[in-house]
Amino acid sequence: MAENKHENILRAAQKLFAERGYDGTTVPMIAEEAKVGAGTIYRYFENKQKLVNELFRGSVAQFAATLQAGFPEQKDFREKFRHVFYQLIRYSREQPEAFRFINATVNAYFLDEQSKSDFEGFMDFIERHLDEGKEAGLLRDLPSQAFIAIVYGTIFHLSRTFEDGILEPDDELLAGIEKSCWDAISAG
Amino acid sequence: MAENKHENILRAAQKLFAERGYDGTTVPMIAEEAKVGAGTIYRYFENKQKLVNELFRGSVAQFAATLQAGFPEQKDFREKFRHVFYQLIRYSREQPEAFRFINATVNAYFLDEQSKSDFEGFMDFIERHLDEGKEAGLLRDLPSQAFIAIVYGTIFHLSRTFEDGILEPDDELLAGIEKSCWDAISAG
Amino acid sequence: MAENKHENILRAAQKLFAERGYDGTTVPMIAEEAKVGAGTIYRYFENKQKLVNELFRGSVAQFAATLQAGFPEQKDFREKFRHVFYQLIRYSREQPEAFRFINATVNAYFLDEQSKSDFEGFMDFIERHLDEGKEAGLLRDLPSQAFIAIVYGTIFHLSRTFEDGILEPDDELLAGIEKSCWDAISAG
Amino acid sequence: MAENKHENILRAAQKLFAERGYDGTTVPMIAEEAKVGAGTIYRYFENKQKLVNELFRGSVAQFAATLQAGFPEQKDFREKFRHVFYQLIRYSREQPEAFRFINATVNAYFLDEQSKSDFEGFMDFIERHLDEGKEAGLLRDLPSQAFIAIVYGTIFHLSRTFEDGILEPDDELLAGIEKSCWDAISAG
DNA sequence: CATGAATGAGCTTTCATTCAT
DNA sequence: TATGAATGAAAGCTCATTCAT
């Protein structure tokens, strides 16, 4: 019964923010879901906005960690791309609420500077990775941000499709889409 | 001075919904942005939910009209794909708020049946178009929804990138990305 | 088509006030019922409160006139009582909305001094009539106001019973109740 | 200092509803009268309509209890009638606001089924009591509802007269009116 | 004169936040 | 430390009243 109220509150908030959005979620709802009193939330978070920002940064950090876990530093670029692609997919499927929450919250009016800059730092990781491939002449002559749009944009839309049950995420389909994305960004 | 309040209210709402979401936008905010009294909004819309639905359907209709405008019915599939891609880009750039609003609002809990079915009709247009390419053997062996994720997902993410000023949408860049998307979905 | 808007507005207001009460009736409702524009009402009445007061006074005057119509000045007191009783009944049945409106509005917080004093004047008529009987030794040794409570209270409650369809107001029943009321107030 | 807010709110509402009616009383008015915040009312009552219904049922229950308290089951009908008459008077004088509120609220559009049926149950008590007298041949050949109109109508009007200070309710006066009412309904 | 579109004060209700316990 | 009752500011919405036409 190692109660970690701070953690429970964040988990409850993430679930509800993902389902109903920030403004559609009330503090009492979070309290109920976290099984604490409403006042308790204010012992751990200054206010609702601080809570959502802390949650966002935590989610982004976890997301970044997932991406970097087992990164094949010694393998070739093709292999590194495959790793990032599959880790993005994996995160979106294993933490669908976090993934949805992050994507819905990027650019939200209630994010503070710290949160925005944390997310940029995360995106930089992907960008740096792609830059490496560009320098090696493996990628097309397009800005890295274009590659991000293609790869991240695809995976983001895909995760919705999986969540809505429109597509079933089996290995063959994922392999096909990974190949598509690679073909979209790789040179000649 | 022929004020069209109905139109002004919709425009104001679209801007605010795009920036802050439905629940984060208050009726007084819309009234102020539209330069009308708060009560006036209720002469034109039964309630906030009817307003957002009417706005959504209008935006989708405009979006669909843009896609179909000048559709090269007599040209080959490659040309048709290019047309759809560029029209999607065009709409996302000419009506960035509408584009963002539509994408943020699809699946929202406050959409009524009419709105959902209108949007499905729009998506069907894109899916049918892709099916045609599949039947002609021009596309990879992937579900149409995967193509949509790649193309629509890319454009959606790209429009954010343009809006945030991260990339400048010049002709060469767009041509490059269009080529990337085509390569991502086309067979052999 | 001798349009008398002033009259139409009062009639419409009376109907609605009787049905829904003063606060439950909106000015646009009255306008629609009277088949005039909402603004027109303000050409004839300074505001809603002035309207309800004017209506009240008019209704009381009409009520008083009904009571006095055909008053058998030359007949004996028993006959005069019978006349008043039946005229009260008649008014409550022929103008049920007016009767209900008057009774619901007496003592209302929105009545002005003029209206209150007009109603008192009306009650004085009944009281004077009863005083006459008292002086003649025909009535019990009770204050006139007690007689009013008995007779007016009975008729008021009875009219509800008729309106709700609980009792059917046939001649025999009315004659019985008139006799009861007389027995209640008459001496020996 | 054991504040009972639930009770305070009901008391405040009863006072204001009696004075101004349901639609003429605002929730902030009730809050101020009860010396609580406006939001607090919604911790105790789902909404204004639920509040008025709970108040109505409570008042009717209290009214019914008053009527039945000390009912002389073993005495003759004349004595039972006297008991009911005096208890009606007592309630109207001890709880004038409740009495006025009940009478103004019977038949109101905002009463729910439960409330209506509770009131009917109360009226049935009076009717059954009168029926008993009719069966014993003690009362005139009139419907029970006519007796109710006479007795209840009289008392209702009388209570207004007392409240307005027009009559002073001393024992002699009440005895006189009780006798009048009995004479009005009793046979022979 | 008559209208009804427009308004904003004020309604009912919700909810982020506080604080006595 | 933890609670949830209490609050009041502010939400969505209504409506008495005004005024340009």
PDB file of C-alpha atoms (C1' of nucleotides) in Angstrom, chain A residues 5 39-40 43-44, chain F residues 1-5:
ATOM      1  CA  LYS A   5      -0.451  10.404  -3.827  1.00  0.00           C
ATOM      2  CA  GLY A  39      -7.981  19.741  -1.166  1.00  0.00           C
ATOM      3  CA  THR A  40      -5.148  17.229  -1.163  1.00  0.00           C
ATOM      4  CA  ARG A  43      -0.837  20.111  -1.218  1.00  0.00           C
ATOM      5  CA  TYR A  44       1.020  18.658  -4.184  1.00  0.00           C
TER       6      TYR A  44
ATOM      7  C1'  DT F   1      -0.825  15.604   6.622  1.00  0.00           C
ATOM      8  C1'  DA F   2      -5.524  15.081   4.581  1.00  0.00           C
ATOM      9  C1'  DT F   3     -10.048  16.293   4.046  1.00  0.00           C
ATOM     10  C1'  DG F   4     -14.316  18.022   1.948  1.00  0.00           C
ATOM     11  C1'  DA F   5     -17.640  21.746   3.150  1.00  0.00           C
TER      12       DA F   5
END
